[in-house]
Amino acid sequence: MTDYFTETGSAETVNARISPDADARLAAVMASLVRHLHAFVKDVTLTEAEWETAIAFLTRTGQMCSDTRQEFILLSDVLGVSMLVDAVNNRKPAGSTPSTVFGPFHVDGVPERKMGANISLDGVGEPCLFRGRVVDLEGRPIAGATVDVWSDNADGFYDVQQPDTQPQHNNRGIFVTGADGRYWFTGIKPVSYPIPDDGPVGEMLGHLGRHPWRPAHMHFLVSAPGYDRLITHTFVAGDDYLASDAVFGVKAPLIVDFARTDAGPEAGPETPLWQADYDFVLPPA
Amino acid sequence: MTDYFTETGSAETVNARISPDADARLAAVMASLVRHLHAFVKDVTLTEAEWETAIAFLTRTGQMCSDTRQEFILLSDVLGVSMLVDAVNNRKPAGSTPSTVFGPFHVDGVPERKMGANISLDGVGEPCLFRGRVVDLEGRPIAGATVDVWSDNADGFYDVQQPDTQPQHNNRGIFVTGADGRYWFTGIKPVSYPIPDDGPVGEMLGHLGRHPWRPAHMHFLVSAPGYDRLITHTFVAGDDYLASDAVFGVKAPLIVDFARTDAGPEAGPETPLWQADYDFVLPPA
């Protein structure tokens, strides 16, 4: 008896077509996707008009993508899918600094800077001293750890978003710890900014009554031989959007007090208005 | 206590952001989508590389779409989603002719033809007499029923796919039944054809070990005042692809015997090689 399509057995009929010669992992992923997608259609009894709206939405989302805009990543971000993929792939032992989404603004080829350097190349913004240690789960300093930091400028834009008006590598730098595991550098206190909301994803957020803002944050990629690579942000305590980050990136242990303070001797020629102390805890690889 | 993102409560955190002022139906559909999407990611522990592949695939799918190509509908079709949306929206009483997917090739503005007319305007293909009745659930003829038919040419293409080489409205026509509920016209026996497989969807089918072929079929849109509108196909019994239609459109009651036969007096000047008898059964609206 041929297994023609029925409402009840819909997913099974589709998945039975996957060849036994197909890659086993691909087959498992696609079969699960089909099961969940069909369950969704059945749960809500998706109407034909809603299906047409979804087709048009996905089409516009794809057509919004360009070399400088990835609307499908944005969609994944605002639906919490990006954070979930991060979560299931980066389950860390208790006490580790938690990971969060990578985001689209990291660049390779940023120069290693001398400890204490100022990464605010345009000098615009509220100067801040960032300092802390890279340590293992027992609190012991990790020497030779690479701290790769990237952040927005005082207007909420990354250098790559404004190549004509920001110096290259503005608010970016790589620092390598010594025997004490310490890092310190000057930059600016980051500011909150909206994700690009002039496309289909922004429209969707509007219909859902959601805002596009991300709370102020610094991005960090921290790595050291023998330890798990950490991709995370630090967030500014007290930011208006901590509880409603458009991409769900906030975790409580990543919120940092930015204290008003005088500069220490490590800060270089600038006089920071702010100081942010944060230790990164890396589990073994 | 702020509800920051966690692996366990991921979907709930995302859905808690939907404003109470959002459209209730949109909110319900999106909340269900998020729940199922997150369950999928968790079920398969989707890797970061797989997520990147998915983002790139969706982007290419959107960018393949044009005025004459809808790759997202194709994706929906080959995953059985289009047939499922059809199924949940067209549950018909027992005895009704079942519906199947509409497809992208219907056009408006096709002329009503005289009963018995030949819709094969280019005269290429194996002539076939199509005839039958439009009836209600009790088998009583429905007068004034509109039978809108569209089909491929002998090479497996619709007129709109070959505007330069096929006459406009080739293998299309609208017929209106009289008091006896009967319809009859001449056309060609349809041939099987592959869905467009030179894009991301074709690539995906290849990786899954699936072929892109659809079994030979005629499209029908049958409507009559006071009855449910029927969108369906008839399929040619014995076709190689009945059990493996790339878009899952086949249902057993839609398979029709195409018998070799001499023309009856209704057939007009052509001499059909084939005859296909099929009654459409419409439930009340």
Coordinates of C-alpha atoms in Angstrom, one line a residue:
Chain A
M1 CA 0.0 0.0 0.0
T2 CA 1.5 3.3 -1.1
D3 CA 1.9 5.8 1.6
Y4 CA 0.1 8.8 0.1
F5 CA 0.0 12.1 2.1
T6 CA -2.5 12.4 4.9
E7 CA -3.0 15.0 7.6
T8 CA -2.3 12.6 10.4
G9 CA 0.8 11.0 8.9
S10 CA 2.2 14.0 7.1
A11 CA 5.6 14.2 8.6
E12 CA 6.2 10.5 8.4
T13 CA 5.3 10.4 4.7
V14 CA 7.7 13.3 4.0
N15 CA 10.5 11.7 6.0
A16 CA 10.1 8.3 4.5
R17 CA 11.3 9.8 1.3
I18 CA 14.8 10.5 2.6
S19 CA 17.2 8.0 1.0
P20 CA 18.9 5.5 3.3
D21 CA 22.1 6.6 1.5
A22 CA 21.7 10.2 2.6
D23 CA 24.2 11.5 5.3
A24 CA 22.8 10.2 8.6
R25 CA 23.2 13.5 10.5
L26 CA 21.5 15.5 7.7
A27 CA 18.7 13.0 7.6
A28 CA 18.2 13.2 11.4
V29 CA 18.2 17.0 11.3
M30 CA 15.8 17.3 8.4
A31 CA 13.4 14.7 9.8
S32 CA 13.3 16.5 13.1
L33 CA 12.8 19.9 11.3
V34 CA 9.9 18.4 9.3
R35 CA 8.3 16.9 12.4
H36 CA 8.4 20.2 14.3
L37 CA 7.3 22.3 11.3
H38 CA 4.3 20.1 10.7
A39 CA 3.4 20.1 14.4
F40 CA 3.5 23.9 14.2
V41 CA 1.1 24.0 11.2
K42 CA -1.3 21.6 13.0
D43 CA -1.1 23.3 16.4
V44 CA -2.2 26.7 15.0
T45 CA -4.2 25.4 12.0
L46 CA -2.2 27.8 9.8
T47 CA -4.5 29.4 7.3
E48 CA -3.7 29.7 3.6
A49 CA -3.5 33.5 3.9
E50 CA -1.0 33.1 6.8
W51 CA 1.1 30.7 4.8
E52 CA 1.2 33.2 2.0
T53 CA 2.2 35.9 4.4
A54 CA 5.0 33.7 5.7
I55 CA 6.3 32.9 2.2
A56 CA 6.3 36.6 1.3
F57 CA 8.1 37.4 4.7
L58 CA 10.8 34.8 4.1
T59 CA 11.3 36.0 0.5
R60 CA 11.7 39.6 1.6
T61 CA 14.1 38.6 4.4
G62 CA 16.3 36.8 1.9
Q63 CA 16.2 39.6 -0.5
M64 CA 17.2 42.1 2.2
C65 CA 20.5 40.3 2.7
S66 CA 23.6 41.8 1.2
D67 CA 27.4 41.9 1.8
T68 CA 26.7 44.2 4.8
R69 CA 23.3 43.1 6.0
Q70 CA 22.3 39.6 7.2
E71 CA 18.5 39.7 7.8
F72 CA 18.2 36.0 8.4
I73 CA 20.7 36.1 11.3
L74 CA 18.7 39.1 12.6
L75 CA 15.6 36.9 12.4
S76 CA 17.3 34.1 14.2
D77 CA 18.5 36.6 16.9
V78 CA 15.2 38.1 17.7
L79 CA 13.5 34.7 17.9
G80 CA 16.0 33.6 20.4
V81 CA 17.3 30.9 18.1
S82 CA 20.9 32.3 18.0
M83 CA 21.1 32.4 21.8
L84 CA 19.7 28.8 21.9
V85 CA 22.2 27.5 19.4
D86 CA 24.9 29.2 21.5
A87 CA 23.5 27.6 24.7
V88 CA 23.3 24.0 23.5
N89 CA 26.8 24.2 22.1
N90 CA 28.4 25.9 25.0
R91 CA 27.3 24.2 28.2
K92 CA 30.0 25.2 30.7
P93 CA 30.8 24.0 34.2
A94 CA 29.5 26.0 37.1
G95 CA 31.6 29.0 37.9
S96 CA 32.6 29.6 34.2
T97 CA 31.9 32.9 32.6
P98 CA 28.8 32.2 30.4
S99 CA 28.9 32.7 26.7
T100 CA 26.5 34.8 24.6
V101 CA 25.9 35.4 20.9
F102 CA 28.9 36.2 18.7
G103 CA 27.1 38.9 16.6
P104 CA 28.0 40.1 13.2
F105 CA 30.7 42.7 14.0
H106 CA 33.8 40.8 14.9
V107 CA 36.7 41.2 12.5
D108 CA 39.9 39.3 12.0
G109 CA 43.3 41.0 11.7
V110 CA 42.9 43.5 14.6
P111 CA 46.4 44.4 16.0
E112 CA 47.6 43.2 19.4
R113 CA 48.0 46.3 21.5
K114 CA 50.3 47.1 24.4
M115 CA 48.5 46.4 27.8
G116 CA 46.9 49.7 28.9
A117 CA 46.4 51.1 25.4
N118 CA 43.4 53.2 24.4
I119 CA 41.2 51.4 21.9
S120 CA 39.1 54.5 21.3
L121 CA 41.0 55.8 18.3
D122 CA 38.6 58.6 17.6
G123 CA 38.6 59.8 21.2
V124 CA 34.8 60.3 21.3
G125 CA 32.8 59.0 24.2
E126 CA 33.1 58.7 28.0
P127 CA 36.6 57.3 28.7
C128 CA 36.5 54.1 30.7
L129 CA 39.2 51.9 32.2
F130 CA 38.5 48.2 31.7
R131 CA 40.5 45.8 33.8
G132 CA 40.4 42.3 35.4
R133 CA 41.9 38.9 35.1
V134 CA 41.6 35.8 33.0
V135 CA 41.5 32.9 35.5
D136 CA 40.7 29.2 35.6
L137 CA 37.9 27.6 37.6
E138 CA 40.1 27.6 40.7
G139 CA 40.7 31.3 40.4
R140 CA 44.4 30.9 39.2
P141 CA 45.6 33.4 36.7
I142 CA 46.0 32.2 33.1
A143 CA 49.1 33.6 31.4
G144 CA 49.2 34.1 27.6
A145 CA 45.4 34.4 27.4
T146 CA 44.2 36.5 24.3
V147 CA 41.5 39.1 25.1
D148 CA 39.9 40.2 21.8
V149 CA 37.5 43.1 22.5
W150 CA 35.2 45.0 20.1
S151 CA 32.6 47.6 20.8
D152 CA 30.5 50.4 19.4
N153 CA 31.4 54.1 19.3
A154 CA 29.6 56.9 21.1
D155 CA 26.8 56.9 18.5
G156 CA 26.2 53.1 18.8
F157 CA 28.0 52.1 15.6
Y158 CA 30.9 49.7 14.9
D159 CA 33.8 50.9 12.8
V160 CA 32.8 48.4 10.0
Q161 CA 29.4 50.1 9.8
Q162 CA 30.9 53.5 9.3
P163 CA 34.1 52.9 7.3
D164 CA 34.1 56.5 6.0
T165 CA 33.9 58.3 9.3
Q166 CA 35.5 56.0 11.9
P167 CA 39.2 55.0 12.0
Q168 CA 39.8 51.4 11.1
H169 CA 39.8 49.2 14.3
N170 CA 38.2 52.0 16.3
N171 CA 37.1 50.5 19.7
R172 CA 38.8 47.2 18.9
G173 CA 42.0 45.6 20.3
I174 CA 43.7 42.4 21.2
F175 CA 45.5 42.1 24.5
V176 CA 47.6 39.2 25.8
T177 CA 47.9 38.5 29.6
G178 CA 51.2 38.0 31.4
A179 CA 51.9 35.7 34.4
D180 CA 49.4 37.5 36.6
G181 CA 46.5 36.9 34.1
R182 CA 45.7 40.6 34.2
Y183 CA 44.4 42.7 31.4
W184 CA 43.7 46.4 31.3
F185 CA 43.0 49.0 28.6
T186 CA 41.1 52.2 28.1
G187 CA 38.1 52.6 25.8
I188 CA 34.7 54.2 26.1
K189 CA 31.7 53.2 28.1
P190 CA 29.5 51.5 25.5
V191 CA 26.1 52.8 24.6
S192 CA 22.9 51.0 23.8
Y193 CA 21.8 50.9 20.1
P194 CA 18.9 49.4 18.0
I195 CA 19.5 46.5 15.7
P196 CA 18.7 47.5 12.1
D197 CA 14.9 47.7 12.0
D198 CA 14.1 49.1 8.6
G199 CA 13.6 45.6 7.1
P200 CA 11.1 42.7 7.5
V201 CA 12.5 41.7 11.0
G202 CA 11.9 45.3 12.2
E203 CA 8.4 45.2 10.8
M204 CA 7.8 41.9 12.6
L205 CA 9.1 43.3 15.9
G206 CA 6.7 46.2 15.4
H207 CA 3.7 43.9 14.9
L208 CA 4.7 42.0 18.1
G209 CA 5.0 45.2 20.1
R210 CA 8.7 44.7 20.6
H211 CA 11.5 47.3 20.5
P212 CA 14.7 46.8 18.6
W213 CA 17.2 48.0 21.3
R214 CA 20.2 46.2 22.7
P215 CA 21.6 47.2 26.1
A216 CA 25.1 48.7 26.0
H217 CA 27.7 46.0 25.9
M218 CA 31.3 45.1 25.1
H219 CA 32.1 42.0 23.0
F220 CA 34.9 39.7 24.2
L221 CA 36.5 36.7 22.7
V222 CA 38.9 35.2 25.3
S223 CA 41.1 32.2 24.5
A224 CA 44.1 30.4 26.0
P225 CA 45.8 27.2 25.1
G226 CA 44.2 24.3 27.1
Y227 CA 41.0 26.2 27.9
D228 CA 37.6 26.5 26.3
R229 CA 37.3 29.5 24.0
L230 CA 34.8 32.0 25.4
I231 CA 32.6 34.3 23.2
T232 CA 30.7 36.7 25.4
H233 CA 29.6 40.2 26.1
T234 CA 29.8 42.3 29.3
F235 CA 26.8 44.6 29.9
V236 CA 26.5 47.9 31.7
A237 CA 24.6 47.6 35.0
G238 CA 21.6 49.9 35.1
D239 CA 21.1 50.0 31.3
D240 CA 17.4 50.5 30.4
Y241 CA 17.4 47.5 28.0
L242 CA 19.0 44.8 30.2
A243 CA 15.6 43.1 30.8
S244 CA 14.5 43.4 27.2
D245 CA 17.6 42.9 24.9
A246 CA 16.1 42.5 21.4
V247 CA 18.4 39.5 20.9
F248 CA 18.2 38.0 24.4
G249 CA 22.0 38.1 24.9
V250 CA 21.9 39.2 28.6
K251 CA 22.9 36.7 31.4
A252 CA 23.1 37.9 35.0
P253 CA 26.8 37.0 35.5
L254 CA 27.7 39.2 32.5
I255 CA 26.3 42.5 34.0
V256 CA 29.2 44.7 35.2
D257 CA 29.2 47.8 37.5
F258 CA 30.6 50.7 35.7
A259 CA 31.9 52.9 38.6
R260 CA 32.8 56.6 38.3
T261 CA 36.4 56.8 39.4
D262 CA 39.8 58.5 38.9
A263 CA 42.2 56.9 36.6
G264 CA 44.8 54.6 38.1
P265 CA 48.4 54.7 36.9
E266 CA 47.7 51.9 34.4
A267 CA 45.3 54.0 32.4
G268 CA 47.8 56.0 30.3
P269 CA 47.4 59.7 29.4
E270 CA 43.6 59.7 29.4
T271 CA 41.6 60.3 32.5
P272 CA 38.8 57.8 32.6
L273 CA 35.5 58.8 34.0
W274 CA 34.5 55.2 34.5
Q275 CA 36.0 51.9 35.6
A276 CA 34.8 48.4 34.8
D277 CA 36.3 45.5 36.6
Y278 CA 35.6 42.0 35.3
D279 CA 37.3 38.6 35.5
F280 CA 36.9 36.0 32.8
V281 CA 36.7 32.4 34.1
L282 CA 37.7 29.7 31.5
P283 CA 37.0 26.0 32.1
P284 CA 39.6 23.6 30.7
A285 CA 39.2 22.5 27.1
Chain B
M1 CA 13.5 38.7 39.1
T2 CA 14.3 39.4 35.5
D3 CA 13.7 36.5 33.2
Y4 CA 17.1 36.3 31.4
F5 CA 17.6 33.7 28.7
T6 CA 18.2 30.1 29.7
E7 CA 18.4 26.9 27.7
T8 CA 15.5 25.4 29.6
G9 CA 13.1 28.3 29.5
S10 CA 14.3 29.7 26.1
A11 CA 10.9 29.7 24.2
E12 CA 9.0 31.1 27.2
T13 CA 11.5 34.0 27.6
V14 CA 11.2 34.9 23.9
N15 CA 7.4 34.7 23.9
A16 CA 7.0 36.7 27.2
R17 CA 8.3 39.7 25.1
I18 CA 5.2 39.7 22.9
S19 CA 3.2 42.7 23.8
P20 CA -0.3 42.1 25.2
D21 CA -1.4 44.7 22.6
A22 CA -0.2 42.6 19.7
D23 CA -2.8 41.0 17.5
A24 CA -4.0 37.9 19.4
R25 CA -3.8 35.5 16.4
L26 CA -0.3 36.8 15.4
A27 CA 0.8 36.4 19.0
A28 CA -0.5 32.8 19.1
V29 CA 1.1 31.8 15.8
M30 CA 4.4 33.3 16.6
A31 CA 4.5 31.8 20.1
S32 CA 3.8 28.3 18.6
L33 CA 6.5 28.8 15.9
V34 CA 9.1 29.8 18.6
R35 CA 8.2 26.8 20.7
H36 CA 8.5 24.4 17.8
L37 CA 11.7 26.0 16.5
H38 CA 13.4 25.9 19.9
A39 CA 12.3 22.3 20.4
F40 CA 13.9 21.4 17.1
V41 CA 17.2 23.1 18.0
K42 CA 17.2 21.2 21.3
D43 CA 16.1 17.8 19.8
V44 CA 19.0 17.7 17.4
T45 CA 21.5 19.9 19.4
L46 CA 21.9 21.9 16.3
T47 CA 25.6 22.8 15.9
E48 CA 26.9 26.3 15.2
A49 CA 28.2 25.1 11.7
E50 CA 24.7 23.6 10.9
W51 CA 23.1 26.9 12.0
E52 CA 25.4 28.8 9.6
T53 CA 24.5 26.4 6.8
A54 CA 20.8 27.0 7.5
I55 CA 21.3 30.8 7.4
A56 CA 23.2 30.5 4.1
F57 CA 20.5 28.2 2.6
L58 CA 17.6 30.4 3.6
T59 CA 19.4 33.4 2.2
R60 CA 20.1 31.7 -1.1
T61 CA 16.5 30.5 -1.2
G62 CA 15.2 34.1 -0.8
Q63 CA 17.7 35.4 -3.4
M64 CA 16.6 32.8 -6.0
C65 CA 13.1 34.2 -5.9
S66 CA 12.0 36.4 -8.8
D67 CA 8.8 37.4 -10.7
T68 CA 8.9 34.0 -12.3
R69 CA 10.4 31.8 -9.6
Q70 CA 9.2 31.2 -6.0
E71 CA 11.9 29.1 -4.3
F72 CA 10.3 29.4 -0.8
I73 CA 7.0 27.9 -2.1
L74 CA 9.1 25.1 -3.7
L75 CA 10.8 24.6 -0.3
S76 CA 7.4 24.5 1.4
D77 CA 6.2 22.0 -1.3
V78 CA 9.0 19.5 -1.0
L79 CA 8.9 19.5 2.8
G80 CA 5.1 18.7 2.7
V81 CA 4.2 21.9 4.3
S82 CA 2.1 23.2 1.4
M83 CA 0.1 19.9 1.3
L84 CA -0.4 20.1 5.1
V85 CA -1.7 23.7 5.0
D86 CA -4.0 22.5 2.2
A87 CA -5.1 19.5 4.4
V88 CA -5.9 21.5 7.6
N89 CA -7.8 24.1 5.7
N90 CA -9.8 21.7 3.5
R91 CA -11.1 19.0 5.6
K92 CA -14.1 17.7 3.6
P93 CA -16.9 15.3 4.4
A94 CA -16.4 11.7 3.3
G95 CA -17.3 11.2 -0.4
S96 CA -16.0 14.6 -1.4
T97 CA -13.3 14.8 -4.0
P98 CA -10.1 15.6 -2.0
S99 CA -8.2 18.8 -2.5
T100 CA -4.5 19.0 -3.3
V101 CA -1.9 21.8 -3.7
F102 CA -2.8 24.8 -5.9
G103 CA 0.6 25.1 -7.4
P104 CA 2.1 28.3 -9.0
F105 CA 0.7 27.9 -12.5
H106 CA -3.0 29.0 -12.3
V107 CA -3.8 32.2 -14.2
D108 CA -6.8 34.4 -14.1
G109 CA -8.6 35.7 -17.3
V110 CA -8.7 32.4 -19.1
P111 CA -11.7 32.4 -21.6
E112 CA -14.7 30.3 -21.0
R113 CA -14.8 27.7 -23.8
K114 CA -17.7 25.9 -25.5
M115 CA -18.3 22.5 -24.0
G116 CA -16.2 19.9 -26.0
A117 CA -13.6 22.5 -27.1
N118 CA -9.9 21.5 -27.6
I119 CA -7.7 23.2 -25.0
S120 CA -4.5 22.0 -26.7
L121 CA -4.0 25.1 -28.8
D122 CA -0.6 24.0 -30.2
G123 CA -2.0 20.5 -31.1
V124 CA 1.2 18.8 -29.8
G125 CA 0.7 15.7 -27.6
E126 CA -1.5 12.7 -27.3
P127 CA -5.1 13.8 -27.7
C128 CA -7.3 12.9 -24.8
L129 CA -11.1 13.3 -24.2
F130 CA -11.8 14.4 -20.6
R131 CA -15.3 14.0 -19.4
G132 CA -17.4 13.5 -16.3
R133 CA -19.8 15.3 -14.0
V134 CA -19.8 17.7 -11.2
V135 CA -22.1 16.3 -8.5
D136 CA -23.1 16.8 -4.9
L137 CA -22.6 14.3 -2.1
E138 CA -25.8 12.5 -3.1
G139 CA -24.6 12.2 -6.7
R140 CA -27.0 14.8 -8.1
P141 CA -25.7 16.9 -10.9
I142 CA -24.7 20.4 -10.2
A143 CA -25.7 22.9 -12.9
G144 CA -23.7 26.0 -13.5
A145 CA -20.5 24.6 -12.0
T146 CA -17.3 26.2 -13.3
V147 CA -14.6 23.7 -14.3
D148 CA -11.3 25.7 -14.6
V149 CA -8.5 23.3 -16.0
W150 CA -4.8 24.0 -16.5
S151 CA -2.1 21.5 -17.6
D152 CA 1.4 21.2 -19.0
N153 CA 2.3 20.7 -22.7
A154 CA 3.8 17.6 -24.2
D155 CA 7.3 18.7 -23.0
G156 CA 6.1 19.3 -19.4
F157 CA 5.9 23.1 -19.4
Y158 CA 3.0 25.4 -18.8
D159 CA 2.2 28.2 -21.2
V160 CA 3.4 30.8 -18.7
Q161 CA 6.8 29.1 -18.5
Q162 CA 7.3 29.4 -22.3
P163 CA 5.5 32.6 -23.3
D164 CA 7.6 32.9 -26.5
T165 CA 6.9 29.4 -27.8
Q166 CA 3.5 28.4 -26.5
P167 CA 0.2 30.1 -27.5
Q168 CA -1.3 32.0 -24.6
H169 CA -3.8 29.9 -22.6
N170 CA -2.4 26.7 -24.2
N171 CA -3.8 23.7 -22.3
R172 CA -6.1 25.9 -20.2
G173 CA -9.9 26.5 -20.3
I174 CA -13.0 27.2 -18.3
F175 CA -16.2 25.1 -18.9
V176 CA -19.6 25.6 -17.3
T177 CA -21.9 22.7 -16.7
G178 CA -25.5 22.5 -17.9
A179 CA -28.4 20.9 -16.1
D180 CA -26.9 17.4 -16.4
G181 CA -23.7 18.5 -14.5
R182 CA -21.6 17.2 -17.3
Y183 CA -18.3 18.5 -18.7
W184 CA -16.2 17.4 -21.6
F185 CA -13.3 18.7 -23.5
T186 CA -10.3 17.6 -25.5
G187 CA -6.8 18.2 -24.4
I188 CA -3.6 16.1 -24.2
K189 CA -2.7 13.4 -21.8
P190 CA -0.4 15.2 -19.4
V191 CA 3.2 14.2 -18.9
S192 CA 5.4 14.0 -15.7
Y193 CA 7.9 16.8 -15.2
P194 CA 10.6 17.8 -12.7
I195 CA 10.1 20.8 -10.4
P196 CA 12.9 23.4 -11.0
D197 CA 15.9 21.8 -9.4
D198 CA 18.7 24.2 -10.3
G199 CA 18.4 26.2 -7.0
P200 CA 18.9 25.5 -3.3
V201 CA 15.8 23.4 -3.1
G202 CA 17.1 21.1 -5.8
E203 CA 20.4 20.9 -4.1
M204 CA 18.7 19.9 -0.8
L205 CA 16.7 17.2 -2.6
G206 CA 20.0 15.9 -4.0
H207 CA 21.6 15.7 -0.6
L208 CA 18.5 13.8 0.7
G209 CA 18.6 11.4 -2.2
R210 CA 15.2 12.6 -3.5
H211 CA 14.3 13.2 -7.1
P212 CA 12.4 16.3 -8.3
W213 CA 9.7 14.7 -10.4
R214 CA 6.0 15.2 -10.3
P215 CA 3.7 12.5 -11.7
A216 CA 1.6 13.6 -14.7
H217 CA -1.5 15.5 -13.6
M218 CA -4.2 17.9 -14.7
H219 CA -5.1 20.9 -12.4
F220 CA -8.8 21.6 -11.7
L221 CA -10.5 24.4 -9.9
V222 CA -14.2 23.5 -9.6
S223 CA -16.7 25.9 -8.1
A224 CA -20.4 26.3 -8.0
P225 CA -22.7 28.6 -5.9
G226 CA -23.6 27.0 -2.6
Y227 CA -20.8 24.5 -2.7
D228 CA -17.2 24.3 -1.4
R229 CA -14.7 25.5 -3.9
L230 CA -12.4 22.5 -4.9
I231 CA -8.8 22.9 -5.9
T232 CA -7.3 19.6 -7.0
H233 CA -5.4 17.6 -9.5
T234 CA -6.2 14.4 -11.4
F235 CA -3.3 12.0 -11.8
V236 CA -2.6 9.4 -14.6
A237 CA -2.9 5.9 -13.3
G238 CA 0.3 3.9 -13.8
D239 CA 2.6 7.0 -13.7
D240 CA 6.1 6.1 -12.5
Y241 CA 6.1 8.9 -9.9
L242 CA 2.7 8.4 -8.3
A243 CA 4.3 7.0 -5.1
S244 CA 7.1 9.6 -5.0
D245 CA 5.6 12.9 -6.1
A246 CA 8.2 15.5 -5.1
V247 CA 5.5 17.7 -3.6
F248 CA 3.3 14.9 -2.1
G249 CA 0.2 16.0 -4.0
V250 CA -1.1 12.5 -4.8
K251 CA -4.2 11.1 -3.0
A252 CA -5.6 7.7 -4.1
P253 CA -9.1 9.1 -5.1
L254 CA -7.4 11.5 -7.5
I255 CA -5.8 8.8 -9.7
V256 CA -7.7 8.3 -12.9
D257 CA -7.5 5.6 -15.5
F258 CA -6.6 7.0 -18.9
A259 CA -8.1 4.4 -21.3
R260 CA -7.2 4.1 -25.0
T261 CA -10.3 4.6 -26.9
D262 CA -12.0 5.9 -30.0
A263 CA -13.5 9.4 -29.9
G264 CA -17.2 9.7 -29.1
P265 CA -19.3 12.2 -30.9
E266 CA -18.7 14.8 -28.2
A267 CA -15.0 15.0 -29.0
G268 CA -15.1 17.4 -31.9
P269 CA -12.9 17.1 -35.0
E270 CA -9.9 15.5 -33.2
T271 CA -9.6 11.8 -32.7
P272 CA -8.5 11.3 -29.1
L273 CA -6.2 8.4 -28.4
W274 CA -7.2 8.5 -24.7
Q275 CA -10.2 9.0 -22.6
A276 CA -10.3 10.0 -18.9
D277 CA -13.6 9.9 -17.0
Y278 CA -13.8 11.7 -13.7
D279 CA -16.6 13.0 -11.5
F280 CA -16.0 15.9 -9.1
V281 CA -18.0 15.7 -5.9
L282 CA -18.5 19.0 -4.1
P283 CA -19.8 19.2 -0.5
P284 CA -22.1 22.1 0.4
A285 CA -20.5 25.4 1.4

